[in-house]
mmCIF file of C-alpha atoms in Angstrom:
data_model
loop_
_atom_site.group_PDB
_atom_site.id
_atom_site.type_symbol
_atom_site.label_atom_id
_atom_site.label_comp_id
_atom_site.label_asym_id
_atom_site.label_seq_id
_atom_site.Cartn_x
_atom_site.Cartn_y
_atom_site.Cartn_z
ATOM 1 C CA MET W 36 13.438 43.903 64.468
ATOM 2 C CA LYS W 37 10.266 45.676 65.609
ATOM 3 C CA LYS W 38 8.839 45.505 62.062
ATOM 4 C CA LEU W 39 9.551 41.770 61.929
ATOM 5 C CA THR W 40 7.779 41.281 65.253
ATOM 6 C CA VAL W 41 4.748 43.204 64.043
ATOM 7 C CA LEU W 42 4.732 41.234 60.780
ATOM 8 C CA PHE W 43 5.006 37.923 62.635
ATOM 9 C CA THR W 44 2.182 38.901 64.981
ATOM 10 C CA PHE W 45 -0.012 39.854 62.017
ATOM 11 C CA LEU W 46 0.696 36.609 60.162
ATOM 12 C CA PHE W 47 0.040 34.535 63.286
ATOM 13 C CA ALA W 48 -3.224 36.331 63.960
ATOM 14 C CA THR W 49 -4.294 35.855 60.339
ATOM 15 C CA PHE W 50 -3.459 32.136 60.484
ATOM 16 C CA PHE W 51 -5.311 31.746 63.779
ATOM 17 C CA CYS W 52 -8.419 33.463 62.415
ATOM 18 C CA LEU W 53 -8.450 31.333 59.288
ATOM 19 C CA HIS W 54 -7.891 28.183 61.307
ATOM 20 C CA ALA W 55 -10.615 29.120 63.781
ATOM 21 C CA GLN W 56 -13.155 29.314 60.948
ATOM 22 C CA THR W 57 -12.863 25.595 60.286
ATOM 23 C CA GLY W 58 -14.862 22.936 62.063
ATOM 24 C CA LYS W 59 -13.494 19.493 62.870
ATOM 25 C CA VAL W 60 -14.587 15.981 61.989
ATOM 26 C CA PHE W 61 -13.705 12.895 64.003
ATOM 27 C CA ASP W 62 -14.657 9.807 62.021
ATOM 28 C CA ASN W 63 -13.293 6.896 64.053
ATOM 29 C CA LEU W 64 -14.973 7.312 67.437
ATOM 30 C CA THR W 65 -16.284 4.306 69.350
ATOM 31 C CA MET W 66 -18.560 3.421 72.229
ATOM 32 C CA THR W 67 -19.471 0.141 73.901
ATOM 33 C CA SER W 68 -23.025 -1.099 73.457
ATOM 34 C CA LYS W 69 -24.426 -3.543 75.989
ATOM 35 C CA ILE W 70 -27.592 -3.911 73.910
ATOM 36 C CA LEU W 71 -25.734 -4.929 70.740
ATOM 37 C CA LYS W 72 -22.875 -6.539 72.681
ATOM 38 C CA MET W 73 -20.127 -4.885 70.650
ATOM 39 C CA GLU W 74 -18.176 -1.715 69.981
ATOM 40 C CA ARG W 75 -20.006 0.751 67.757
ATOM 41 C CA LYS W 76 -18.329 3.404 65.623
ATOM 42 C CA TYR W 77 -19.574 6.882 64.841
ATOM 43 C CA ALA W 78 -18.415 10.211 63.431
ATOM 44 C CA VAL W 79 -18.929 13.729 64.744
ATOM 45 C CA TYR W 80 -18.704 17.191 63.209
ATOM 46 C CA LEU W 81 -17.872 19.973 65.677
ATOM 47 C CA PRO W 82 -18.497 23.598 64.600
ATOM 48 C CA PRO W 83 -15.639 26.110 64.206
ATOM 49 C CA ASP W 84 -16.074 27.790 67.597
ATOM 50 C CA TYR W 85 -16.568 24.611 69.642
ATOM 51 C CA GLU W 86 -13.076 24.600 71.172
ATOM 52 C CA THR W 87 -13.035 28.339 71.915
ATOM 53 C CA SER W 88 -16.473 28.633 73.510
ATOM 54 C CA GLU W 89 -18.224 27.184 76.527
ATOM 55 C CA ARG W 90 -21.699 27.204 75.031
ATOM 56 C CA SER W 91 -23.869 24.194 74.248
ATOM 57 C CA TYR W 92 -25.030 23.469 70.701
ATOM 58 C CA PRO W 93 -28.031 22.040 68.874
ATOM 59 C CA VAL W 94 -27.517 18.643 67.287
ATOM 60 C CA LEU W 95 -28.342 17.021 63.966
ATOM 61 C CA TYR W 96 -28.285 13.222 63.756
ATOM 62 C CA LEU W 97 -27.296 12.537 60.144
ATOM 63 C CA LEU W 98 -27.939 8.970 58.949
ATOM 64 C CA HIS W 99 -26.135 7.201 56.086
ATOM 65 C CA GLY W 100 -27.586 4.900 53.453
ATOM 66 C CA ALA W 101 -27.306 1.173 52.768
ATOM 67 C CA THR W 102 -23.772 -0.187 52.187
ATOM 68 C CA ASP W 103 -22.216 3.014 53.593
ATOM 69 C CA ASP W 104 -21.223 3.538 57.211
ATOM 70 C CA HIS W 105 -20.619 6.438 59.605
ATOM 71 C CA THR W 106 -17.944 7.842 57.270
ATOM 72 C CA GLY W 107 -20.287 8.146 54.275
ATOM 73 C CA TRP W 108 -21.388 11.711 54.953
ATOM 74 C CA VAL W 109 -17.780 12.608 55.790
ATOM 75 C CA GLN W 110 -16.144 11.110 52.711
ATOM 76 C CA PHE W 111 -18.816 11.388 50.012
ATOM 77 C CA GLY W 112 -21.193 13.943 51.522
ATOM 78 C CA GLU W 113 -18.420 16.455 52.291
ATOM 79 C CA VAL W 114 -20.148 17.374 55.545
ATOM 80 C CA LEU W 115 -17.153 19.375 56.835
ATOM 81 C CA ARG W 116 -16.879 21.700 53.822
ATOM 82 C CA ILE W 117 -20.605 22.138 53.319
ATOM 83 C CA THR W 118 -21.425 22.788 56.979
ATOM 84 C CA ASP W 119 -18.481 25.154 57.461
ATOM 85 C CA ASN W 120 -19.634 27.168 54.438
ATOM 86 C CA ALA W 121 -23.262 27.233 55.610
ATOM 87 C CA ILE W 122 -22.235 28.482 59.059
ATOM 88 C CA LYS W 123 -19.846 31.020 57.549
ATOM 89 C CA ASP W 124 -22.440 32.521 55.199
ATOM 90 C CA GLY W 125 -25.090 32.591 57.923
ATOM 91 C CA THR W 126 -27.558 30.143 56.375
ATOM 92 C CA ALA W 127 -27.008 27.635 59.203
ATOM 93 C CA THR W 128 -26.401 28.060 62.906
ATOM 94 C CA PRO W 129 -23.356 26.390 64.494
ATOM 95 C CA MET W 130 -24.388 22.852 65.376
ATOM 96 C CA ILE W 131 -22.955 19.461 66.223
ATOM 97 C CA ILE W 132 -23.603 16.731 63.640
ATOM 98 C CA VAL W 133 -23.553 13.104 64.794
ATOM 99 C CA MET W 134 -23.254 10.274 62.270
ATOM 100 C CA PRO W 135 -23.741 6.719 63.631
ATOM 101 C CA ASP W 136 -22.713 3.459 61.971
ATOM 102 C CA ALA W 137 -25.676 1.286 60.969
ATOM 103 C CA ASP W 138 -23.757 -1.118 58.732
ATOM 104 C CA THR W 139 -21.807 -3.292 61.211
ATOM 105 C CA GLY W 140 -23.333 -6.550 62.428
ATOM 106 C CA LYS W 141 -26.662 -6.180 60.679
ATOM 107 C CA MET W 142 -27.495 -3.336 58.316
ATOM 108 C CA GLY W 143 -30.300 -0.969 59.244
ATOM 109 C CA TYR W 144 -31.649 1.430 61.861
ATOM 110 C CA PHE W 145 -34.449 -0.757 63.240
ATOM 111 C CA ASN W 146 -34.750 -3.637 65.679
ATOM 112 C CA GLN W 147 -34.515 -6.988 63.926
ATOM 113 C CA GLY W 148 -35.816 -9.682 66.244
ATOM 114 C CA LYS W 149 -34.915 -10.047 69.919
ATOM 115 C CA ASP W 150 -31.180 -10.408 69.319
ATOM 116 C CA TRP W 151 -30.564 -7.247 67.279
ATOM 117 C CA ARG W 152 -32.098 -4.140 68.832
ATOM 118 C CA TYR W 153 -30.470 -1.296 66.915
ATOM 119 C CA GLU W 154 -33.259 1.221 67.441
ATOM 120 C CA ASP W 155 -33.185 0.512 71.188
ATOM 121 C CA PHE W 156 -29.411 0.995 71.103
ATOM 122 C CA PHE W 157 -29.793 4.337 69.334
ATOM 123 C CA PHE W 158 -32.232 5.845 71.823
ATOM 124 C CA GLU W 159 -31.197 4.111 75.042
ATOM 125 C CA GLU W 160 -27.397 4.118 74.635
ATOM 126 C CA PHE W 161 -26.092 6.078 71.662
ATOM 127 C CA MET W 162 -28.031 9.307 71.992
ATOM 128 C CA PRO W 163 -27.433 9.596 75.762
ATOM 129 C CA HIS W 164 -23.723 8.813 75.218
ATOM 130 C CA VAL W 165 -23.033 11.548 72.668
ATOM 131 C CA GLU W 166 -25.219 14.102 74.431
ATOM 132 C CA ARG W 167 -23.205 13.575 77.615
ATOM 133 C CA LYS W 168 -19.849 13.558 75.843
ATOM 134 C CA TYR W 169 -20.401 16.747 73.829
ATOM 135 C CA ARG W 170 -21.942 20.079 74.815
ATOM 136 C CA ILE W 171 -25.325 19.334 73.259
ATOM 137 C CA LYS W 172 -28.614 21.003 74.151
ATOM 138 C CA GLY W 173 -30.748 18.017 75.152
ATOM 139 C CA GLU W 174 -34.176 19.411 74.261
ATOM 140 C CA LYS W 175 -36.580 18.625 71.427
ATOM 141 C CA ARG W 176 -36.266 22.130 69.984
ATOM 142 C CA TYR W 177 -32.502 21.744 69.554
ATOM 143 C CA ARG W 178 -32.489 18.218 68.117
ATOM 144 C CA ALA W 179 -33.053 17.167 64.488
ATOM 145 C CA VAL W 180 -32.662 14.042 62.371
ATOM 146 C CA ALA W 181 -31.918 13.677 58.657
ATOM 147 C CA GLY W 182 -30.609 10.977 56.358
ATOM 148 C CA LEU W 183 -30.460 9.572 52.865
ATOM 149 C CA SER W 184 -32.018 6.427 51.380
ATOM 150 C CA MET W 185 -31.965 3.823 54.181
ATOM 151 C CA GLY W 186 -31.101 6.715 56.495
ATOM 152 C CA GLY W 187 -34.026 8.667 55.070
ATOM 153 C CA GLY W 188 -36.234 5.799 56.146
ATOM 154 C CA GLY W 189 -34.546 5.918 59.530
ATOM 155 C CA SER W 190 -35.302 9.646 59.719
ATOM 156 C CA PHE W 191 -38.984 9.008 59.049
ATOM 157 C CA MET W 192 -39.166 6.213 61.600
ATOM 158 C CA TYR W 193 -37.200 7.891 64.382
ATOM 159 C CA ALA W 194 -39.219 11.106 64.172
ATOM 160 C CA MET W 195 -42.508 9.208 63.912
ATOM 161 C CA HIS W 196 -41.660 6.826 66.757
ATOM 162 C CA HIS W 197 -40.305 9.641 68.929
ATOM 163 C CA PRO W 198 -41.863 12.967 67.879
ATOM 164 C CA GLU W 199 -41.223 14.233 71.399
ATOM 165 C CA LEU W 200 -37.471 14.174 70.713
ATOM 166 C CA PHE W 201 -37.039 15.922 67.338
ATOM 167 C CA SER W 202 -37.955 19.423 66.214
ATOM 168 C CA SER W 203 -37.233 18.655 62.539
ATOM 169 C CA ALA W 204 -36.861 15.610 60.300
ATOM 170 C CA CYS W 205 -35.393 15.677 56.793
ATOM 171 C CA PRO W 206 -35.676 12.395 54.860
ATOM 172 C CA LEU W 207 -33.739 12.536 51.570
ATOM 173 C CA SER W 208 -34.496 10.012 48.818
ATOM 174 C CA ALA W 209 -35.979 7.932 51.612
ATOM 175 C CA TYR W 210 -36.742 4.243 51.551
ATOM 176 C CA VAL W 211 -40.181 4.431 53.171
ATOM 177 C CA GLY W 212 -40.563 0.637 53.395
ATOM 178 C CA PRO W 213 -42.522 -1.847 51.265
ATOM 179 C CA LEU W 214 -45.633 -0.075 50.024
ATOM 180 C CA THR W 215 -47.973 -2.934 51.001
ATOM 181 C CA VAL W 216 -47.975 -5.868 53.411
ATOM 182 C CA GLU W 217 -47.992 -8.177 50.393
ATOM 183 C CA ASP W 218 -44.769 -6.582 49.117
ATOM 184 C CA LEU W 219 -43.156 -7.197 52.510
ATOM 185 C CA LYS W 220 -44.318 -10.811 52.587
ATOM 186 C CA GLU W 221 -42.866 -11.432 49.114
ATOM 187 C CA ARG W 222 -39.517 -9.981 50.142
ATOM 188 C CA ILE W 223 -39.356 -12.017 53.360
ATOM 189 C CA ALA W 224 -40.291 -15.176 51.432
ATOM 190 C CA ARG W 225 -37.072 -14.776 49.414
ATOM 191 C CA GLY W 226 -34.970 -14.832 52.593
ATOM 192 C CA ASP W 227 -33.826 -17.629 54.886
ATOM 193 C CA VAL W 228 -35.711 -16.584 58.024
ATOM 194 C CA LYS W 229 -39.419 -17.346 58.257
ATOM 195 C CA TYR W 230 -41.937 -15.158 60.072
ATOM 196 C CA SER W 231 -45.625 -15.609 60.795
ATOM 197 C CA ASP W 232 -48.210 -13.405 59.108
ATOM 198 C CA GLU W 233 -48.859 -11.744 62.466
ATOM 199 C CA GLU W 234 -45.168 -10.869 62.899
ATOM 200 C CA ILE W 235 -44.945 -9.500 59.366
ATOM 201 C CA GLU W 236 -48.042 -7.354 59.778
ATOM 202 C CA ALA W 237 -46.817 -6.017 63.134
ATOM 203 C CA TYR W 238 -43.450 -5.097 61.602
ATOM 204 C CA PHE W 239 -45.162 -3.383 58.662
ATOM 205 C CA LYS W 240 -47.319 -1.259 60.941
ATOM 206 C CA GLN W 241 -44.295 -0.198 62.986
ATOM 207 C CA HIS W 242 -41.793 0.429 60.170
ATOM 208 C CA ASN W 243 -43.718 1.782 57.201
ATOM 209 C CA ALA W 244 -43.940 5.553 56.817
ATOM 210 C CA LEU W 245 -47.220 5.435 54.906
ATOM 211 C CA GLU W 246 -48.822 3.311 57.604
ATOM 212 C CA LEU W 247 -47.504 5.533 60.381
ATOM 213 C CA VAL W 248 -48.916 8.667 58.748
ATOM 214 C CA LYS W 249 -52.291 6.973 59.238
ATOM 215 C CA THR W 250 -51.773 5.759 62.796
ATOM 216 C CA VAL W 251 -49.527 8.248 64.621
ATOM 217 C CA PRO W 252 -51.642 10.951 66.305
ATOM 218 C CA GLU W 253 -51.869 14.036 64.101
ATOM 219 C CA LYS W 254 -50.727 16.353 66.893
ATOM 220 C CA ASP W 255 -47.514 14.321 67.203
ATOM 221 C CA LEU W 256 -46.793 14.435 63.472
ATOM 222 C CA LYS W 257 -47.544 18.149 63.433
ATOM 223 C CA SER W 258 -45.081 18.748 66.270
ATOM 224 C CA VAL W 259 -42.220 17.842 63.891
ATOM 225 C CA ARG W 260 -41.123 20.090 61.015
ATOM 226 C CA TRP W 261 -40.838 17.888 57.913
ATOM 227 C CA TYR W 262 -38.609 18.398 54.878
ATOM 228 C CA ILE W 263 -38.940 15.629 52.266
ATOM 229 C CA ASP W 264 -36.733 15.672 49.154
ATOM 230 C CA CYS W 265 -36.454 13.094 46.362
ATOM 231 C CA GLY W 266 -35.159 13.331 42.796
ATOM 232 C CA ASP W 267 -37.486 12.938 39.835
ATOM 233 C CA ASP W 268 -35.352 10.099 38.458
ATOM 234 C CA ASP W 269 -34.949 8.305 41.803
ATOM 235 C CA PHE W 270 -36.186 4.714 41.997
ATOM 236 C CA LEU W 271 -37.687 5.579 45.419
ATOM 237 C CA PHE W 272 -39.725 8.461 44.014
ATOM 238 C CA GLU W 273 -43.080 6.666 44.292
ATOM 239 C CA GLY W 274 -42.831 5.984 48.013
ATOM 240 C CA ASN W 275 -41.813 9.555 48.806
ATOM 241 C CA SER W 276 -44.590 11.021 46.671
ATOM 242 C CA LEU W 277 -47.160 8.767 48.377
ATOM 243 C CA VAL W 278 -46.023 9.942 51.819
ATOM 244 C CA HIS W 279 -46.357 13.534 50.601
ATOM 245 C CA ILE W 280 -49.905 12.845 49.389
ATOM 246 C CA ALA W 281 -50.841 11.070 52.631
ATOM 247 C CA MET W 282 -49.511 13.984 54.714
ATOM 248 C CA LYS W 283 -51.327 16.454 52.473
ATOM 249 C CA LYS W 284 -54.634 14.637 52.965
ATOM 250 C CA LYS W 285 -54.201 14.714 56.745
ATOM 251 C CA GLU W 286 -53.078 18.354 56.608
ATOM 252 C CA ILE W 287 -49.683 17.593 58.150
ATOM 253 C CA PRO W 288 -47.508 20.652 57.376
ATOM 254 C CA HIS W 289 -44.388 19.673 55.452
ATOM 255 C CA GLU W 290 -42.008 20.828 52.748
ATOM 256 C CA TYR W 291 -41.862 18.511 49.744
ATOM 257 C CA ARG W 292 -39.222 18.961 47.058
ATOM 258 C CA VAL W 293 -38.719 17.152 43.761
ATOM 259 C CA ARG W 294 -35.530 18.235 42.042
ATOM 260 C CA ASP W 295 -33.816 17.078 38.878
ATOM 261 C CA GLY W 296 -31.676 14.123 39.871
ATOM 262 C CA ARG W 297 -31.301 10.494 40.769
ATOM 263 C CA HIS W 298 -30.207 8.373 43.736
ATOM 264 C CA SER W 299 -26.687 9.798 43.998
ATOM 265 C CA TRP W 300 -24.253 11.644 46.220
ATOM 266 C CA THR W 301 -24.387 14.571 43.814
ATOM 267 C CA TYR W 302 -28.060 14.947 44.689
ATOM 268 C CA TRP W 303 -27.510 14.610 48.456
ATOM 269 C CA ARG W 304 -24.571 16.996 48.573
ATOM 270 C CA GLU W 305 -26.782 19.590 46.886
ATOM 271 C CA ALA W 306 -29.538 18.882 49.425
ATOM 272 C CA LEU W 307 -27.394 19.213 52.553
ATOM 273 C CA PRO W 308 -27.133 23.053 52.652
ATOM 274 C CA THR W 309 -30.934 23.309 52.478
ATOM 275 C CA VAL W 310 -31.289 20.703 55.230
ATOM 276 C CA LEU W 311 -28.871 22.627 57.449
ATOM 277 C CA GLY W 312 -30.862 25.820 56.895
ATOM 278 C CA PHE W 313 -34.179 24.069 57.524
ATOM 279 C CA VAL W 314 -33.171 22.552 60.865
ATOM 280 C CA SER W 315 -31.512 25.845 61.857
ATOM 281 C CA ASP W 316 -34.863 27.597 61.547
ATOM 282 C CA ALA W 317 -36.176 25.532 64.460
ATOM 283 C CA PHE W 318 -32.925 25.915 66.410
ATOM 284 C CA HIS W 319 -33.234 29.700 65.939
ATOM 285 C CA GLN W 320 -36.910 29.826 66.972
ATOM 286 C CA TYR W 321 -38.290 30.604 63.516
#
Protein backbone atom coordinates (compact mmCIF):
# COMPACT_ATOMS: atom_id res chain seq x y z
CA MET A 1 0.00 0.00 0.00
CA LYS A 2 2.86 2.35 0.89
CA LYS A 3 4.51 1.71 -2.50
CA LEU A 4 1.24 2.52 -4.27
CA THR A 5 0.95 5.76 -2.32
CA VAL A 6 4.50 6.75 -3.23
CA LEU A 7 3.87 5.85 -6.88
CA PHE A 8 0.63 7.85 -6.94
CA THR A 9 2.35 10.85 -5.36
CA PHE A 10 5.14 10.66 -7.95
CA LEU A 11 2.73 10.41 -10.87
CA PHE A 12 0.63 13.30 -9.55
CA ALA A 13 3.69 15.48 -9.06
CA THR A 14 4.92 14.64 -12.56
CA PHE A 15 1.52 15.49 -14.06
CA PHE A 16 1.36 18.75 -12.11
CA CYS A 17 4.83 19.79 -13.27
CA LEU A 18 4.05 19.03 -16.89
CA HIS A 19 0.73 20.84 -16.65
CA ALA A 20 2.33 23.84 -14.96
CA GLN A 21 4.69 24.28 -17.92
CA THR A 22 1.82 25.14 -20.23
CA GLY A 23 0.40 28.60 -20.69
CA LYS A 24 -3.28 29.27 -21.36
CA VAL A 25 -5.14 31.01 -24.15
CA PHE A 26 -8.59 32.54 -23.79
CA ASP A 27 -9.91 33.44 -27.23
CA ASN A 28 -13.50 34.54 -26.63
CA LEU A 29 -13.16 37.40 -24.15
CA THR A 30 -15.27 40.53 -24.48
CA MET A 31 -15.46 44.09 -23.23
CA THR A 32 -17.95 46.90 -23.78
CA SER A 33 -16.78 49.89 -25.79
CA LYS A 34 -18.58 53.19 -25.36
CA ILE A 35 -16.50 54.71 -28.16
CA LEU A 36 -17.48 52.05 -30.71
CA LYS A 37 -20.88 51.46 -29.10
CA MET A 38 -20.59 47.67 -29.13
CA GLU A 39 -19.05 44.61 -27.52
CA ARG A 40 -15.49 43.95 -28.64
CA LYS A 41 -13.79 40.55 -28.56
CA TYR A 42 -10.17 39.78 -27.83
CA ALA A 43 -7.85 36.90 -26.97
CA VAL A 44 -5.19 36.62 -24.30
CA TYR A 45 -2.21 34.34 -23.75
CA LEU A 46 -1.19 33.89 -20.10
CA PRO A 47 2.28 32.44 -19.35
CA PRO A 48 2.72 29.08 -17.59
CA ASP A 49 3.34 30.50 -14.11
CA TYR A 50 0.59 33.14 -14.17
CA GLU A 51 -1.82 31.23 -11.91
CA THR A 52 0.86 30.15 -9.43
CA SER A 53 2.60 33.50 -8.98
CA GLU A 54 1.64 36.94 -7.75
CA ARG A 55 4.04 38.85 -9.98
CA SER A 56 3.14 41.27 -12.75
CA TYR A 57 4.21 40.64 -16.35
CA PRO A 58 5.30 42.56 -19.43
CA VAL A 59 2.80 42.66 -22.27
CA LEU A 60 2.92 42.22 -26.03
CA TYR A 61 -0.01 43.52 -28.08
CA LEU A 62 -0.12 41.18 -31.08
CA LEU A 63 -2.20 42.43 -34.03
CA HIS A 64 -3.81 40.26 -36.72
CA GLY A 65 -4.06 40.91 -40.44
CA ALA A 66 -6.92 41.77 -42.78
CA THR A 67 -9.82 39.27 -42.90
CA ASP A 68 -8.60 37.56 -39.70
CA ASP A 69 -9.75 38.44 -36.20
CA HIS A 70 -8.49 38.09 -32.62
CA THR A 71 -8.28 34.30 -33.05
CA GLY A 72 -5.89 34.46 -36.02
CA TRP A 73 -2.68 34.29 -34.01
CA VAL A 74 -4.26 31.60 -31.82
CA GLN A 75 -5.51 29.34 -34.61
CA PHE A 76 -3.04 29.92 -37.45
CA GLY A 77 -0.12 31.54 -35.63
CA GLU A 78 0.05 28.84 -32.94
CA VAL A 79 0.85 31.48 -30.33
CA LEU A 80 0.36 29.06 -27.41
CA ARG A 81 2.83 26.42 -28.62
CA ILE A 82 5.42 28.87 -29.90
CA THR A 83 5.39 31.12 -26.83
CA ASP A 84 5.43 28.19 -24.39
CA ASN A 85 8.48 26.77 -26.19
CA ALA A 86 10.26 30.14 -26.26
CA ILE A 87 9.71 30.63 -22.52
CA LYS A 88 10.74 27.05 -21.79
CA ASP A 89 14.02 27.28 -23.71
CA GLY A 90 14.83 30.68 -22.23
CA THR A 91 14.75 32.73 -25.43
CA ALA A 92 11.71 34.71 -24.22
CA THR A 93 10.69 35.96 -20.81
CA PRO A 94 7.23 35.06 -19.46
CA MET A 95 4.82 37.66 -20.81
CA ILE A 96 1.14 38.29 -21.40
CA ILE A 97 0.10 38.51 -25.06
CA VAL A 98 -3.07 40.45 -25.91
CA MET A 99 -4.75 40.01 -29.30
CA PRO A 100 -7.61 42.44 -30.11
CA ASP A 101 -10.27 42.05 -32.79
CA ALA A 102 -10.00 44.65 -35.56
CA ASP A 103 -12.35 42.95 -38.03
CA THR A 104 -15.82 43.54 -36.52
CA GLY A 105 -17.82 46.59 -37.60
CA LYS A 106 -15.17 48.12 -39.82
CA MET A 107 -11.84 46.47 -40.56
CA GLY A 108 -8.66 48.20 -39.44
CA TYR A 109 -6.75 49.65 -36.50
CA PHE A 110 -7.24 53.35 -37.29
CA ASN A 111 -9.98 55.93 -36.83
CA GLN A 112 -12.24 56.13 -39.86
CA GLY A 113 -14.23 59.35 -39.70
CA LYS A 114 -16.03 60.67 -36.62
CA ASP A 115 -18.26 57.62 -36.20
CA TRP A 116 -15.59 54.90 -36.10
CA ARG A 117 -12.73 55.68 -33.73
CA TYR A 118 -10.92 52.36 -33.40
CA GLU A 119 -7.53 53.82 -32.53
CA ASP A 120 -9.15 55.94 -29.80
CA PHE A 121 -10.89 52.81 -28.53
CA PHE A 122 -7.59 50.92 -28.41
CA PHE A 123 -5.72 53.49 -26.34
CA GLU A 124 -8.53 55.00 -24.28
CA GLU A 125 -10.57 51.86 -23.50
CA PHE A 126 -8.97 48.59 -24.57
CA MET A 127 -5.45 49.02 -23.25
CA PRO A 128 -6.60 50.37 -19.85
CA HIS A 129 -9.16 47.53 -19.61
CA VAL A 130 -6.73 44.66 -20.12
CA GLU A 131 -3.99 46.26 -18.04
CA ARG A 132 -6.41 46.54 -15.12
CA LYS A 133 -7.84 43.05 -15.60
CA TYR A 134 -4.50 41.23 -15.81
CA ARG A 135 -1.30 41.65 -13.79
CA ILE A 136 0.46 43.75 -16.41
CA LYS A 137 3.38 46.10 -15.81
CA GLY A 138 1.99 49.40 -17.11
CA GLU A 139 5.26 51.05 -18.14
CA LYS A 140 6.79 51.76 -21.54
CA ARG A 141 9.73 49.44 -20.88
CA TYR A 142 7.41 46.47 -20.32
CA ARG A 143 5.06 47.07 -23.26
CA ALA A 144 5.56 46.06 -26.90
CA VAL A 145 3.49 45.87 -30.08
CA ALA A 146 3.80 43.55 -33.07
CA GLY A 147 1.59 42.40 -35.92
CA LEU A 148 1.36 41.04 -39.42
CA SER A 149 0.21 42.69 -42.66
CA MET A 150 -2.61 45.07 -41.66
CA GLY A 151 -1.49 44.48 -38.08
CA GLY A 152 2.08 45.26 -39.12
CA GLY A 153 0.81 48.60 -40.32
CA GLY A 154 -0.98 48.98 -37.01
CA SER A 155 2.29 48.24 -35.21
CA PHE A 156 4.06 50.98 -37.15
CA MET A 157 1.30 53.49 -36.52
CA TYR A 158 0.73 52.75 -32.84
CA ALA A 159 4.43 52.97 -31.99
CA MET A 160 4.88 56.10 -34.11
CA HIS A 161 1.77 57.80 -32.73
CA HIS A 162 2.60 56.79 -29.16
CA PRO A 163 6.35 56.18 -28.81
CA GLU A 164 6.01 57.00 -25.12
CA LEU A 165 4.03 53.78 -24.61
CA PHE A 166 6.07 51.06 -26.36
CA SER A 167 9.61 49.86 -25.80
CA SER A 168 9.61 47.72 -28.97
CA ALA A 169 7.65 47.46 -32.21
CA CYS A 170 7.83 44.51 -34.61
CA PRO A 171 5.97 45.00 -37.91
CA LEU A 172 5.88 41.77 -39.95
CA SER A 173 5.10 41.92 -43.68
CA ALA A 174 3.56 45.28 -42.87
CA TYR A 175 1.14 47.25 -44.99
CA VAL A 176 2.79 50.65 -44.58
CA GLY A 177 0.00 52.51 -46.40
CA PRO A 178 -0.24 53.89 -49.95
CA LEU A 179 3.24 54.97 -50.99
CA THR A 180 2.08 58.37 -52.30
CA VAL A 181 -0.86 60.72 -51.80
CA GLU A 182 -1.82 60.08 -55.42
CA ASP A 183 -2.06 56.33 -54.73
CA LEU A 184 -4.38 57.05 -51.80
CA LYS A 185 -6.55 59.37 -53.88
CA GLU A 186 -6.90 56.72 -56.60
CA ARG A 187 -7.95 54.11 -54.06
CA ILE A 188 -10.51 56.40 -52.40
CA ALA A 189 -11.91 57.35 -55.83
CA ARG A 190 -12.87 53.68 -56.34
CA GLY A 191 -14.97 53.71 -53.16
CA ASP A 192 -18.42 55.06 -52.35
CA VAL A 193 -17.40 57.72 -49.82
CA LYS A 194 -15.96 60.98 -51.09
CA TYR A 195 -13.32 63.01 -49.25
CA SER A 196 -11.78 66.40 -49.96
CA ASP A 197 -8.15 66.69 -50.99
CA GLU A 198 -7.40 68.26 -47.61
CA GLU A 199 -8.93 65.30 -45.75
CA ILE A 200 -7.03 62.81 -47.88
CA GLU A 201 -3.72 64.58 -47.37
CA ALA A 202 -4.29 64.84 -43.61
CA TYR A 203 -5.07 61.11 -43.42
CA PHE A 204 -1.96 60.28 -45.46
CA LYS A 205 0.29 62.29 -43.17
CA GLN A 206 -1.16 60.60 -40.09
CA HIS A 207 -1.32 56.99 -41.34
CA ASN A 208 1.64 56.45 -43.65
CA ALA A 209 4.80 54.98 -42.14
CA LEU A 210 7.09 56.58 -44.71
CA GLU A 211 5.61 60.00 -44.04
CA LEU A 212 5.83 59.55 -40.28
CA VAL A 213 9.51 58.61 -40.46
CA LYS A 214 9.97 62.11 -41.89
CA THR A 215 7.76 63.99 -39.44
CA VAL A 216 7.92 62.23 -36.06
CA PRO A 217 10.76 63.69 -33.95
CA GLU A 218 13.89 61.56 -34.27
CA LYS A 219 14.28 61.22 -30.50
CA ASP A 220 10.79 59.68 -30.33
CA LEU A 221 11.50 57.18 -33.10
CA LYS A 222 14.82 56.32 -31.50
CA SER A 223 13.11 55.63 -28.17
CA VAL A 224 11.44 52.56 -29.73
CA ARG A 225 13.35 49.39 -30.63
CA TRP A 226 12.33 48.43 -34.18
CA TYR A 227 12.29 44.97 -35.75
CA ILE A 228 11.04 44.95 -39.36
CA ASP A 229 10.68 41.65 -41.23
CA CYS A 230 9.28 41.00 -44.71
CA GLY A 231 9.71 38.09 -47.13
CA ASP A 232 11.53 38.53 -50.42
CA ASP A 233 8.49 37.26 -52.34
CA ASP A 234 5.95 39.34 -50.39
CA PHE A 235 3.81 41.77 -52.38
CA LEU A 236 4.39 44.34 -49.60
CA PHE A 237 8.17 44.09 -49.90
CA GLU A 238 8.60 47.51 -51.55
CA GLY A 239 6.91 49.47 -48.78
CA ASN A 240 8.90 47.73 -46.05
CA SER A 241 12.19 48.22 -47.87
CA LEU A 242 11.43 51.93 -48.36
CA VAL A 243 10.76 52.36 -44.63
CA HIS A 244 14.07 50.62 -43.93
CA ILE A 245 15.88 53.00 -46.29
CA ALA A 246 14.14 56.06 -44.81
CA MET A 247 15.08 54.98 -41.27
CA LYS A 248 18.64 54.29 -42.39
CA LYS A 249 18.97 57.79 -43.86
CA LYS A 250 17.75 59.35 -40.61
CA GLU A 251 19.98 57.02 -38.58
CA ILE A 252 17.04 55.48 -36.71
CA PRO A 253 18.40 52.24 -35.18
CA HIS A 254 16.40 49.23 -36.33
CA GLU A 255 16.69 45.58 -37.26
CA TYR A 256 15.63 44.82 -40.83
CA ARG A 257 15.22 41.24 -42.02
CA VAL A 258 14.43 39.87 -45.47
CA ARG A 259 13.93 36.12 -45.40
CA ASP A 260 12.93 33.63 -48.06
CA GLY A 261 9.15 33.61 -48.10
CA ARG A 262 5.87 35.17 -49.07
CA HIS A 263 2.79 36.65 -47.39
CA SER A 264 1.83 33.53 -45.44
CA TRP A 265 1.28 32.08 -42.00
CA THR A 266 4.29 29.83 -42.54
CA TYR A 267 6.42 32.97 -42.71
CA TRP A 268 4.82 34.59 -39.64
CA ARG A 269 4.97 31.47 -37.50
CA GLU A 270 8.70 31.33 -38.22
CA ALA A 271 9.02 35.02 -37.31
CA LEU A 272 7.21 34.83 -33.97
CA PRO A 273 10.02 33.21 -31.89
CA THR A 274 12.42 35.96 -33.01
CA VAL A 275 9.84 38.63 -32.17
CA LEU A 276 9.36 37.16 -28.70
CA GLY A 277 13.12 37.19 -28.13
CA PHE A 278 13.46 40.74 -29.46
CA VAL A 279 10.80 42.25 -27.20
CA SER A 280 12.15 40.21 -24.26
CA ASP A 281 15.49 41.97 -24.62
CA ALA A 282 13.83 45.26 -23.66
CA PHE A 283 11.76 43.60 -20.93
CA HIS A 284 15.00 42.15 -19.51
CA GLN A 285 16.90 45.46 -19.68
CA TYR A 286 19.23 44.47 -22.51
